[in-house]
Coordinates of C-alpha atoms in Angstrom, one line a residue:
Chain D
M122 CA 92.2 84.3 31.0
R123 CA 91.1 86.1 34.2
R124 CA 87.6 85.0 33.7
S125 CA 88.5 81.3 34.2
K126 CA 89.8 82.0 37.7
T127 CA 86.5 82.5 39.4
P128 CA 84.9 79.3 38.1
F129 CA 88.0 77.4 39.0
G130 CA 87.8 78.6 42.7
G131 CA 84.1 77.9 42.6
L132 CA 84.7 74.4 41.3
I133 CA 87.2 73.7 44.1
L134 CA 84.6 74.9 46.7
L135 CA 81.9 72.9 45.0
A136 CA 84.1 69.8 45.1
A137 CA 85.0 70.3 48.7
M138 CA 81.3 70.8 49.7
G139 CA 80.3 67.8 47.6
L140 CA 82.9 65.7 49.2
A141 CA 81.9 66.8 52.7
M142 CA 78.2 66.1 52.0
L143 CA 78.4 63.0 49.8
G144 CA 81.7 61.5 51.1
P145 CA 80.2 59.8 54.2
I146 CA 77.3 58.5 52.2
M147 CA 79.7 57.2 49.5
T148 CA 81.8 55.5 52.1
V149 CA 78.7 53.8 53.6
M150 CA 77.6 52.8 50.1
V151 CA 81.0 51.2 49.4
W152 CA 81.1 49.5 52.7
A153 CA 77.7 47.9 52.1
F154 CA 79.1 46.1 49.0
A155 CA 82.5 45.4 50.4
V156 CA 83.4 41.9 51.5
K157 CA 87.1 42.6 52.3
W158 CA 88.4 46.2 52.7
R159 CA 91.6 46.4 54.8
Y160 CA 94.1 49.2 55.3
P161 CA 96.0 50.4 53.2
N162 CA 93.7 49.6 50.2
L163 CA 92.0 52.6 48.8
V164 CA 89.1 50.4 47.5
P165 CA 87.8 47.1 48.8
S166 CA 89.8 44.2 47.7
E167 CA 86.7 42.0 47.4
W168 CA 83.2 43.1 46.4
G169 CA 79.9 41.2 46.8
L170 CA 76.5 40.9 48.3
K171 CA 77.7 38.6 51.1
Y172 CA 76.6 40.8 54.0
W173 CA 73.2 41.5 52.3
H174 CA 72.6 37.7 52.5
V175 CA 73.8 37.7 56.1
I176 CA 71.6 40.5 57.1
L177 CA 68.5 39.4 55.3
G178 CA 69.0 35.8 56.4
R179 CA 68.9 36.8 60.1
S180 CA 65.5 36.8 61.8
T181 CA 66.7 39.4 64.3
V182 CA 67.0 41.8 61.4
I183 CA 63.7 41.3 59.7
E184 CA 61.8 42.0 62.8
P185 CA 63.2 45.5 63.5
I186 CA 62.5 46.3 59.8
L187 CA 58.9 45.4 60.2
T188 CA 58.7 47.1 63.6
S189 CA 60.2 50.3 62.2
L190 CA 57.8 50.3 59.2
A191 CA 54.8 49.7 61.5
L192 CA 55.9 52.2 64.1
T193 CA 56.7 54.9 61.5
S194 CA 53.5 54.4 59.6
V195 CA 51.3 54.5 62.6
A196 CA 53.1 57.4 64.3
T197 CA 53.1 59.5 61.1
T198 CA 49.5 58.8 60.3
L199 CA 48.3 59.6 63.8
A200 CA 50.4 62.8 63.8
A201 CA 48.8 63.8 60.5
L202 CA 45.3 63.2 61.9
I203 CA 46.0 65.4 64.9
C204 CA 48.3 68.0 63.3
W205 CA 46.6 68.7 60.0
P206 CA 43.3 69.9 61.5
A207 CA 45.3 71.9 64.0
A208 CA 47.2 73.4 61.1
Y209 CA 44.0 74.4 59.5
A210 CA 42.9 76.0 62.7
F211 CA 46.1 78.0 62.9
A212 CA 45.7 79.1 59.3
R213 CA 42.1 80.0 59.2
L214 CA 40.8 80.7 62.7
Q215 CA 41.6 83.5 65.1
F216 CA 41.9 82.4 68.7
P217 CA 43.7 83.8 71.7
G218 CA 47.4 82.6 72.0
R219 CA 47.5 81.5 68.4
Q220 CA 50.9 83.0 67.6
L221 CA 52.3 81.8 71.0
L222 CA 51.1 78.3 70.4
L223 CA 52.5 78.2 66.9
F224 CA 55.8 79.5 68.1
S225 CA 55.9 77.0 71.0
F226 CA 56.3 74.2 68.4
I227 CA 59.6 75.6 67.4
A228 CA 60.5 76.3 71.0
A229 CA 60.0 72.7 71.8
N230 CA 62.4 71.7 69.1
A231 CA 65.1 74.1 70.5
V232 CA 65.2 72.1 73.8
P233 CA 67.7 69.2 73.7
K234 CA 65.4 66.4 72.9
F235 CA 67.2 63.9 75.0
T236 CA 66.3 65.6 78.3
L237 CA 62.7 65.9 77.1
F238 CA 62.6 62.1 76.4
V239 CA 64.1 61.3 79.8
S240 CA 61.4 63.2 81.6
I241 CA 58.7 61.5 79.4
A242 CA 60.3 58.2 80.1
V243 CA 59.8 58.8 83.8
V244 CA 56.1 59.4 83.3
F245 CA 55.7 56.5 80.9
L246 CA 57.5 54.2 83.4
Q247 CA 54.8 55.0 86.0
L248 CA 52.1 54.4 83.4
G249 CA 53.6 51.1 82.3
M250 CA 54.1 52.4 78.8
V251 CA 57.9 51.9 78.5
G252 CA 58.8 49.2 76.2
T253 CA 55.4 49.1 74.5
F254 CA 54.6 49.8 70.8
W255 CA 52.2 52.6 71.6
G256 CA 54.6 54.2 74.1
V257 CA 57.1 54.5 71.3
V258 CA 54.5 55.7 68.8
M259 CA 53.5 58.5 71.2
V260 CA 57.0 59.9 71.7
Q261 CA 58.0 59.5 68.1
M262 CA 55.0 61.6 67.1
L263 CA 56.8 64.5 68.7
S264 CA 59.4 64.3 66.0
A265 CA 56.7 64.9 63.4
I266 CA 55.1 68.0 64.9
L267 CA 57.3 70.6 63.4
F268 CA 56.8 69.3 59.8
M269 CA 53.2 68.5 60.4
I270 CA 52.2 71.8 61.8
W271 CA 54.3 74.4 60.1
I272 CA 54.2 73.2 56.5
P273 CA 50.5 72.5 56.4
T274 CA 49.7 75.8 58.2
A275 CA 51.6 77.7 55.5
A276 CA 49.8 75.6 52.8
F277 CA 46.4 76.3 54.2
R278 CA 47.2 80.0 54.6
G279 CA 48.4 80.1 51.0
I280 CA 44.9 79.1 49.8
P281 CA 43.0 82.2 48.9
P282 CA 39.9 82.5 51.1
A283 CA 37.9 83.3 48.0
L284 CA 38.3 79.7 46.8
E285 CA 36.6 78.4 49.8
E286 CA 34.0 81.2 49.9
A287 CA 33.1 80.5 46.3
G288 CA 32.2 76.9 47.2
F289 CA 30.4 77.9 50.3
D290 CA 28.5 80.5 48.4
L291 CA 27.4 78.0 45.8
G292 CA 25.6 75.9 48.5
A293 CA 28.3 73.5 49.8
S294 CA 28.5 72.8 53.5
R295 CA 31.7 73.7 55.3
L296 CA 32.7 70.0 55.4
R297 CA 32.1 69.6 51.6
V298 CA 34.1 72.8 50.9
F299 CA 37.0 71.4 53.0
W300 CA 36.8 68.0 51.3
S301 CA 36.3 69.1 47.7
I302 CA 38.3 72.4 47.7
T303 CA 40.6 73.0 50.6
L304 CA 42.1 69.5 50.9
P305 CA 42.9 69.1 47.2
Q306 CA 44.4 72.5 47.1
A307 CA 46.7 71.8 50.1
M308 CA 47.4 68.2 49.1
P309 CA 50.9 68.7 47.6
A310 CA 52.1 70.4 50.8
L311 CA 50.3 67.9 53.0
A312 CA 52.0 65.0 51.2
A313 CA 55.4 66.6 51.5
S314 CA 54.9 67.2 55.2
Y315 CA 53.9 63.5 55.6
V316 CA 57.0 62.3 53.8
L317 CA 59.3 64.6 55.7
A318 CA 57.8 63.5 59.0
F319 CA 57.9 59.9 58.0
V320 CA 61.7 60.1 57.3
A321 CA 62.3 62.0 60.5
I322 CA 60.5 59.3 62.6
M323 CA 62.2 56.5 60.7
F324 CA 65.6 57.8 61.6
E325 CA 64.7 58.8 65.2
V326 CA 66.9 57.1 67.7
D327 CA 66.8 58.9 71.1
S328 CA 63.2 58.3 72.0
A329 CA 63.1 54.8 70.6
L330 CA 66.1 54.0 72.7
L331 CA 64.8 55.5 75.9
I332 CA 61.2 54.4 75.7
G333 CA 61.4 51.3 73.5
A334 CA 64.6 49.4 74.5
P335 CA 65.0 46.7 75.1
K336 CA 61.6 45.2 74.1
I337 CA 61.1 47.3 71.0
T338 CA 64.0 47.4 68.5
T339 CA 63.8 49.7 65.5
M340 CA 66.1 49.7 62.5
P341 CA 68.3 52.6 63.7
L342 CA 68.6 50.9 67.1
L343 CA 69.7 47.7 65.4
M344 CA 72.2 49.7 63.4
L345 CA 73.6 51.1 66.6
S346 CA 74.0 47.7 68.2
L347 CA 75.6 46.3 65.0
S348 CA 78.0 49.2 64.8
A349 CA 79.0 48.6 68.4
Q350 CA 79.9 45.1 67.4
V351 CA 82.3 46.4 64.8
I352 CA 80.8 44.6 61.9
V353 CA 81.0 47.7 59.7
Q354 CA 79.5 46.0 56.6
E355 CA 76.3 44.9 58.4
A356 CA 75.7 48.4 59.7
A357 CA 76.4 49.8 56.2
V358 CA 73.9 47.4 54.6
L359 CA 71.2 48.4 57.0
C360 CA 72.0 52.0 56.5
V361 CA 71.6 51.7 52.8
M362 CA 68.4 49.8 53.2
I363 CA 66.8 52.6 55.2
W364 CA 68.5 55.4 53.2
V365 CA 67.4 54.4 49.7
P366 CA 63.6 54.4 50.2
C367 CA 63.7 57.5 52.4
F368 CA 65.8 59.3 49.8
A369 CA 63.4 58.2 47.1
L370 CA 60.5 59.5 49.1
L371 CA 62.2 62.9 49.6
L372 CA 62.9 63.1 45.8
L373 CA 59.2 62.4 45.3
T374 CA 58.3 65.4 47.5
R375 CA 60.2 67.7 45.2
R376 CA 57.6 66.8 42.6
F377 CA 54.8 67.8 45.0
M378 CA 56.3 70.9 46.3
S379 CA 58.7 73.7 45.4
S380 CA 61.5 74.5 47.9
K381 CA 59.7 77.8 48.2
G382 CA 56.7 76.0 49.6
I383 CA 58.8 74.2 52.1
A384 CA 60.6 77.4 53.1
Q385 CA 57.2 79.0 53.6
G386 CA 56.4 76.2 56.0
F387 CA 59.1 77.6 58.2
G388 CA 57.7 81.1 58.1
A389 CA 60.0 82.4 55.4
Chain E
M94 CA 13.7 91.1 45.0
L95 CA 16.5 92.2 47.4
R96 CA 16.1 94.6 50.2
T97 CA 18.5 95.5 53.0
V98 CA 17.4 97.5 56.0
K99 CA 19.9 99.4 58.1
L100 CA 22.6 96.9 57.5
T101 CA 25.6 97.6 59.7
K102 CA 29.1 96.1 60.1
T103 CA 31.9 97.1 62.4
F104 CA 35.4 95.8 62.3
N105 CA 37.4 96.5 65.5
Q106 CA 35.4 99.6 66.3
M107 CA 35.8 100.8 62.7
T108 CA 32.5 101.2 61.0
A109 CA 32.7 99.5 57.6
V110 CA 29.0 99.8 56.7
A111 CA 26.6 102.0 58.6
E112 CA 22.8 101.5 58.3
A113 CA 22.8 100.7 54.6
S114 CA 19.2 100.5 53.3
F115 CA 18.5 99.9 49.6
A116 CA 16.3 97.8 47.4
V117 CA 16.8 96.0 44.1
E118 CA 13.9 95.3 41.8
K119 CA 13.6 92.0 40.0
G120 CA 15.7 92.0 36.8
E121 CA 17.5 95.2 37.8
L122 CA 21.2 95.8 37.8
I123 CA 22.4 97.9 40.7
C124 CA 26.0 99.1 41.0
L125 CA 27.5 99.8 44.4
L126 CA 30.0 102.6 43.6
G127 CA 32.5 104.3 45.8
P128 CA 36.2 104.7 46.4
S129 CA 38.2 101.8 47.8
G130 CA 37.5 101.2 51.5
C131 CA 34.1 102.8 51.3
G132 CA 32.4 99.5 52.5
K133 CA 30.9 98.5 49.2
S134 CA 32.5 95.1 49.1
T135 CA 31.6 94.5 52.8
L136 CA 28.0 95.3 52.0
L137 CA 28.0 92.8 49.1
R138 CA 29.6 90.1 51.3
M139 CA 26.9 90.7 53.9
I140 CA 24.3 90.1 51.2
A141 CA 26.1 86.9 50.2
G142 CA 26.3 85.8 53.8
L143 CA 30.1 85.6 53.7
T144 CA 30.5 88.4 56.2
P145 CA 28.0 88.3 59.2
S146 CA 26.2 91.6 59.7
D147 CA 26.1 93.2 63.2
A148 CA 22.7 94.8 62.8
G149 CA 19.9 95.3 60.2
S150 CA 18.2 92.8 58.0
I151 CA 18.4 91.3 54.5
E152 CA 15.4 90.1 52.6
I153 CA 15.5 88.2 49.3
D154 CA 12.3 87.5 47.4
G155 CA 10.2 88.2 50.4
Q156 CA 12.1 86.0 52.8
D157 CA 14.3 87.2 55.6
V158 CA 17.7 85.6 55.1
T159 CA 19.7 87.6 57.7
E160 CA 20.3 84.6 59.9
R161 CA 21.1 82.2 57.0
Q162 CA 24.6 81.1 56.1
A163 CA 26.0 81.8 52.7
N164 CA 25.3 78.2 51.5
K165 CA 21.6 78.6 52.4
R166 CA 21.1 81.9 50.5
P167 CA 19.8 82.1 46.9
T168 CA 22.7 84.2 45.9
A169 CA 25.9 83.5 43.9
M170 CA 28.9 85.6 43.8
V171 CA 31.6 86.3 41.1
F172 CA 34.8 87.3 42.8
Q173 CA 37.4 89.8 41.7
S174 CA 40.1 87.1 41.6
H175 CA 37.6 84.7 39.7
A176 CA 38.4 82.1 42.4
L177 CA 38.3 79.2 40.0
W178 CA 39.5 75.9 41.5
N179 CA 42.6 74.9 39.5
H180 CA 42.4 71.2 40.6
M181 CA 39.1 70.9 38.6
S182 CA 38.4 71.2 34.9
V183 CA 36.1 74.0 33.6
A184 CA 33.1 71.7 33.5
Q185 CA 33.8 70.5 37.1
N186 CA 34.1 74.1 38.3
V187 CA 30.8 75.0 36.6
S188 CA 29.0 71.9 37.8
F189 CA 30.1 72.2 41.5
G190 CA 26.9 74.0 42.6
L191 CA 24.7 71.4 40.9
R192 CA 26.7 68.5 42.2
V193 CA 26.3 69.9 45.7
Q194 CA 22.5 69.9 45.1
G195 CA 22.8 66.2 44.1
L196 CA 21.2 66.5 40.6
A197 CA 21.3 63.7 38.1
R198 CA 24.4 63.5 35.9
D199 CA 22.7 64.1 32.6
V200 CA 20.8 67.0 34.0
I201 CA 24.1 68.5 35.3
A202 CA 25.8 67.9 32.0
A203 CA 23.1 69.7 30.0
K204 CA 23.0 72.6 32.4
V205 CA 26.8 73.0 32.3
T206 CA 26.8 73.0 28.5
E207 CA 24.0 75.6 28.4
A208 CA 25.8 77.8 30.9
L209 CA 29.1 77.7 29.0
R210 CA 27.2 78.5 25.8
L211 CA 25.7 81.5 27.5
V212 CA 29.1 83.0 28.3
G213 CA 30.5 82.1 24.9
L214 CA 32.8 79.3 26.0
D215 CA 31.2 76.2 24.5
G216 CA 33.7 73.4 24.1
F217 CA 35.8 74.6 27.0
E218 CA 34.6 71.8 29.3
K219 CA 37.8 69.9 29.5
R220 CA 40.1 72.9 29.9
R221 CA 41.9 73.6 33.1
P222 CA 41.5 77.1 34.7
T223 CA 45.3 77.6 34.3
E224 CA 44.8 77.3 30.5
L225 CA 42.4 80.2 30.4
S226 CA 43.0 83.9 29.8
G227 CA 41.8 86.4 32.4
G228 CA 38.7 87.2 30.5
Q229 CA 37.8 83.5 29.9
A230 CA 38.4 82.7 33.6
Q231 CA 36.0 85.4 34.6
R232 CA 33.4 84.1 32.2
V233 CA 33.7 80.6 33.6
A234 CA 33.3 82.1 37.1
L235 CA 30.1 83.8 35.8
A236 CA 28.9 80.5 34.3
R237 CA 29.5 78.8 37.6
C238 CA 27.1 81.2 39.2
L239 CA 24.5 81.3 36.4
V240 CA 24.2 77.5 36.4
V241 CA 22.7 77.5 39.9
E242 CA 20.1 80.1 38.8
P243 CA 20.5 82.4 41.8
K244 CA 17.8 84.9 42.7
V245 CA 20.4 87.5 43.1
L246 CA 23.7 87.6 41.2
L247 CA 26.5 89.3 43.1
M248 CA 29.6 90.6 41.4
D249 CA 32.6 92.0 43.3
E250 CA 34.7 94.1 40.9
P251 CA 34.8 91.2 38.5
F252 CA 36.6 93.0 35.7
S253 CA 39.0 95.2 37.6
A254 CA 42.0 92.9 37.1
L255 CA 41.5 92.9 33.3
D256 CA 42.8 95.4 30.7
A257 CA 40.7 98.3 29.6
H258 CA 39.7 97.0 26.2
L259 CA 38.7 93.6 27.5
R260 CA 36.9 95.2 30.4
A261 CA 34.7 97.2 28.0
N262 CA 33.8 94.1 25.9
L263 CA 32.9 92.0 29.0
R264 CA 30.8 94.9 30.4
E265 CA 28.8 95.0 27.2
E266 CA 28.4 91.2 27.1
L267 CA 27.3 91.2 30.7
K268 CA 24.8 93.9 30.2
A269 CA 23.3 92.1 27.2
L270 CA 23.2 88.7 29.1
Q271 CA 21.7 90.3 32.2
R272 CA 18.9 92.0 30.2
R273 CA 18.2 88.8 28.3
L274 CA 18.0 86.5 31.3
G275 CA 16.5 89.2 33.6
L276 CA 19.2 88.7 36.2
T277 CA 18.8 90.6 39.4
T278 CA 22.3 91.8 39.9
V279 CA 24.3 93.7 42.5
F280 CA 27.6 94.8 40.9
V281 CA 30.4 96.4 43.0
T282 CA 32.9 98.7 41.3
H283 CA 35.0 101.7 42.0
D284 CA 35.0 102.7 38.4
Q285 CA 32.3 105.3 37.7
E286 CA 32.4 104.8 34.0
E287 CA 31.7 101.1 34.5
A288 CA 28.8 101.9 36.9
M289 CA 27.4 104.5 34.5
E290 CA 27.4 102.1 31.6
L291 CA 26.1 99.0 33.4
A292 CA 23.7 100.2 36.1
D293 CA 20.0 100.7 36.0
R294 CA 20.5 102.5 39.3
I295 CA 23.7 103.3 41.2
V296 CA 24.2 103.3 45.0
V297 CA 27.0 105.7 45.8
M298 CA 28.8 104.9 49.0
N299 CA 31.4 106.8 51.0
A300 CA 33.0 106.0 54.4
G301 CA 30.5 103.2 55.0
R302 CA 27.4 105.2 54.3
I303 CA 25.1 105.3 51.3
E304 CA 25.3 108.9 49.9
Q305 CA 22.8 108.7 47.2
I306 CA 20.8 106.2 45.1
G307 CA 19.7 107.0 41.7
Q308 CA 19.8 106.5 37.9
P309 CA 23.2 107.4 36.4
A310 CA 21.8 110.7 34.9
D311 CA 20.4 111.7 38.3
L312 CA 23.7 111.2 40.0
Y313 CA 25.5 113.2 37.3
L314 CA 23.0 116.1 37.1
E315 CA 21.6 116.2 40.6
P316 CA 24.2 115.0 43.1
Q317 CA 22.6 115.4 46.5
T318 CA 25.9 115.6 48.5
L319 CA 29.2 117.2 47.9
T320 CA 30.9 113.8 48.1
V321 CA 28.8 112.5 45.2
A322 CA 29.3 115.7 43.2
R323 CA 33.1 115.4 43.6
F324 CA 33.1 111.6 42.9
I325 CA 31.0 111.5 39.8
G326 CA 32.6 113.2 36.8
Q327 CA 34.7 116.3 36.8
M328 CA 34.0 119.6 38.6
N329 CA 35.4 123.2 38.8
E330 CA 35.3 123.8 42.5
A331 CA 35.4 126.9 44.7
T332 CA 34.6 127.3 48.4
V333 CA 33.5 130.9 49.1
P334 CA 31.7 132.8 51.9
V335 CA 28.0 133.4 51.9
V336 CA 26.7 136.7 53.3
R337 CA 22.9 137.2 53.4
G338 CA 22.2 134.7 50.6
Q339 CA 24.9 136.2 48.4
A340 CA 28.1 134.6 47.3
N341 CA 30.9 135.6 45.0
W342 CA 31.9 133.1 42.4
L343 CA 35.0 134.1 40.5
G344 CA 34.0 137.8 40.7
Q345 CA 30.3 137.3 40.0
R346 CA 27.6 137.6 42.7
V347 CA 25.4 134.5 43.0
A348 CA 22.2 134.1 45.0
V349 CA 22.5 131.0 47.2
G350 CA 19.8 129.5 49.4
A351 CA 22.1 128.9 52.3
A352 CA 22.8 130.3 55.8
D353 CA 25.7 132.6 56.3
G354 CA 29.0 130.7 56.3
A355 CA 31.0 128.9 53.7
V356 CA 29.4 127.4 50.6
T357 CA 31.1 125.2 47.9
L358 CA 30.1 126.0 44.4
L359 CA 30.7 123.5 41.6
C360 CA 30.5 123.8 37.9
R361 CA 30.8 121.0 35.3
P362 CA 33.4 121.6 32.6
E363 CA 30.7 121.3 30.0
D364 CA 28.5 123.9 31.8
L365 CA 30.7 126.7 30.8
R366 CA 30.1 128.8 27.7
R367 CA 31.9 131.6 25.9
D368 CA 30.4 135.0 26.7
P369 CA 32.2 138.4 26.4
A370 CA 30.4 139.5 29.6
G371 CA 31.8 136.5 31.5
I372 CA 34.8 135.6 33.6
A373 CA 37.9 136.9 31.9
G374 CA 41.0 134.7 31.6
R375 CA 43.6 133.3 29.3
V376 CA 43.9 129.9 27.7
A377 CA 46.7 128.0 29.5
R378 CA 46.4 124.6 27.9
V379 CA 44.3 122.8 25.3
I380 CA 44.1 119.0 25.3
D381 CA 42.4 117.3 22.3
L382 CA 40.2 114.5 23.6
G383 CA 38.9 113.7 20.1
P384 CA 35.2 114.5 20.2
V385 CA 35.8 117.5 22.4
L386 CA 38.7 119.6 23.7
R387 CA 39.6 120.1 27.3
V388 CA 40.7 123.7 27.8
T389 CA 42.4 124.9 31.0
V390 CA 41.7 128.6 31.6
A391 CA 43.7 130.8 34.0
T392 CA 41.3 133.5 35.2
E393 CA 42.4 137.1 36.0
E394 CA 41.4 136.4 39.6
G395 CA 44.1 133.7 39.7
A396 CA 41.7 130.7 39.6
T397 CA 41.9 127.8 37.2
L398 CA 38.9 126.6 35.2
T399 CA 38.5 123.5 33.1
W400 CA 36.2 123.9 30.2
L401 CA 35.0 121.2 27.7
C402 CA 34.5 122.9 24.4
A403 CA 33.3 121.8 21.0
R404 CA 35.9 121.5 18.3
A405 CA 34.3 124.4 16.5
D406 CA 34.9 126.7 19.5
A407 CA 38.5 125.7 19.9
P408 CA 40.7 128.5 21.2
V409 CA 44.4 128.9 20.9
V410 CA 46.8 128.7 23.8
G411 CA 47.5 132.2 25.2
A412 CA 44.4 133.8 23.8
P413 CA 42.1 135.9 26.0
L414 CA 38.8 134.3 26.8
A415 CA 35.6 135.0 28.8
L416 CA 33.4 132.3 30.1
V417 CA 30.0 132.1 31.9
A418 CA 28.6 129.2 33.8
T419 CA 25.2 128.0 32.6
R420 CA 24.7 125.8 35.6
L421 CA 26.1 125.7 39.1
L422 CA 25.7 123.3 42.1
A423 CA 26.0 124.6 45.7
Y424 CA 26.7 122.6 48.9
Q425 CA 26.9 123.8 52.5
N426 CA 28.3 121.3 55.1
G427 CA 28.3 118.7 52.4
V428 CA 24.5 119.0 51.7
R429 CA 23.0 120.5 48.6
V430 CA 21.5 123.9 48.7
A431 CA 19.6 125.8 46.0
V432 CA 21.5 128.0 43.6
P433 CA 19.4 129.5 40.8
V434 CA 20.5 128.6 37.3
L435 CA 22.5 131.4 36.0
T436 CA 21.0 133.1 33.0
K437 CA 22.4 135.8 30.9
P438 CA 20.3 138.7 32.1
Q439 CA 21.1 137.8 35.7
L440 CA 24.8 137.7 34.9
E441 CA 24.7 141.1 33.3
S442 CA 22.9 142.5 36.3
V443 CA 25.5 141.3 38.7
M444 CA 28.5 142.2 36.7
P445 CA 30.2 145.4 37.9

């Protein structure tokens, strides 16, 4: 009889944690499909897709979706092009200040981002880049650096040098070795870092608000403005619309990469 | 076919390889033998071009390749970890070197089939490296090198991660293949048995230096330095003073061609023989090795001798025993000095 006590306590803890983590998401999910939900009803009194039609039927909604997708794709891809070779350098080359530089990427994330964006905004204002697509792309790339440097660095480091040496020894050029051996070996981790960075940029609000508004409106910004107008359902619909594909992408990364691999990316 | 001249490598002021000079004939298999950290792998990597040398030169087939990168040298290396690419099939692994050269597809396919047949893995083309056993993986790694027909095949402890039985089999197969194809090979190992079995000649290294180069029997019978003598095979060792060319080995006077000072006298366990006039002691332990017995003898002087004796000679533990050395090696300051072969009349004359 005593044995059942521990699992019972554990179950309560699990339920509490589950509620804390999933509760808000569940609420949003319910709100997205609720037409009428007034106090004191525990569940909505009327269900339906009414607000989905409302949202999708509005031209001011479609544009931020496209903007967000374009911004996120461009920013993530550009960040990958810059960060992945840098990660390879961190993993394979010895140069002065290597550890310090690598650490600085974490340090930059320890600073409250908002203050950082304010100072960037001041510079961008002078350069006339505030409110432009590329201005937002540039600041949003910052959100990707941590994922795009640390995870790929660990991945490149995890490839035994003998694998590359064997190719080089058999007559392949350094470029060929990188293309045919290093890249395929690191691909799962690179894909995971891409997805994580993509999601991070997609949900990014601070920089988009400071650099982009009011000319550039992203999905999260639209969500903010809708929430402010107290139309809970519309915000919830948007939230689900962003959340579902991002969650699917994250699940996909689990296929690519073990949690151990991700942990290694952060120096574990 | 391969010649290195005073090849040197220093890592952070630590000398890994110092002025290593040796030559390998066409079709010869040379073993670089030494304890771990002696610089043998570094020397091999310098030959491959994977580690740049600080000084000295490397010549392959009459051409100076010192300044060439690894991908421009006619060498191919088998790594200890086999280093197969697990995102490619066995056939893709083996064909990599040929694809890099840009050969025609059908030529590549034929060569890959032939290489896999040579290492006894025909039909394994579509397998993944993860589906191979350790021995099979190392064979694929060998095929991957053979297929590009390197002028010098380099092997860096290729079998050391495998179990003893498999290691012995692969060694035999490699030796047969190497003879048949006339492969010029440099094989790195820390296992002297492996070196003895495989090598036409052995290069013994210690602390970055080449100690001695010779055929297995030379190294065993005539080690030129104390390091080599201690490293190859077993020895009974005693360091004793020399006074005017005379030393005392376990109570016997021995004439040594060395200056006054200390001399190290070594005797192989099989170079001891029963003789009533010899060193007296008692049998402390008998280990049956099968073909021979290893007998530990505690001498009256308090020393311990190891003696390999034939089964017919087998003593019992605790029995009194007298032994004479039929052959001794002497070293002063690590360098070999003359010590006359002990013969019975000499022994008798020096006995008190």
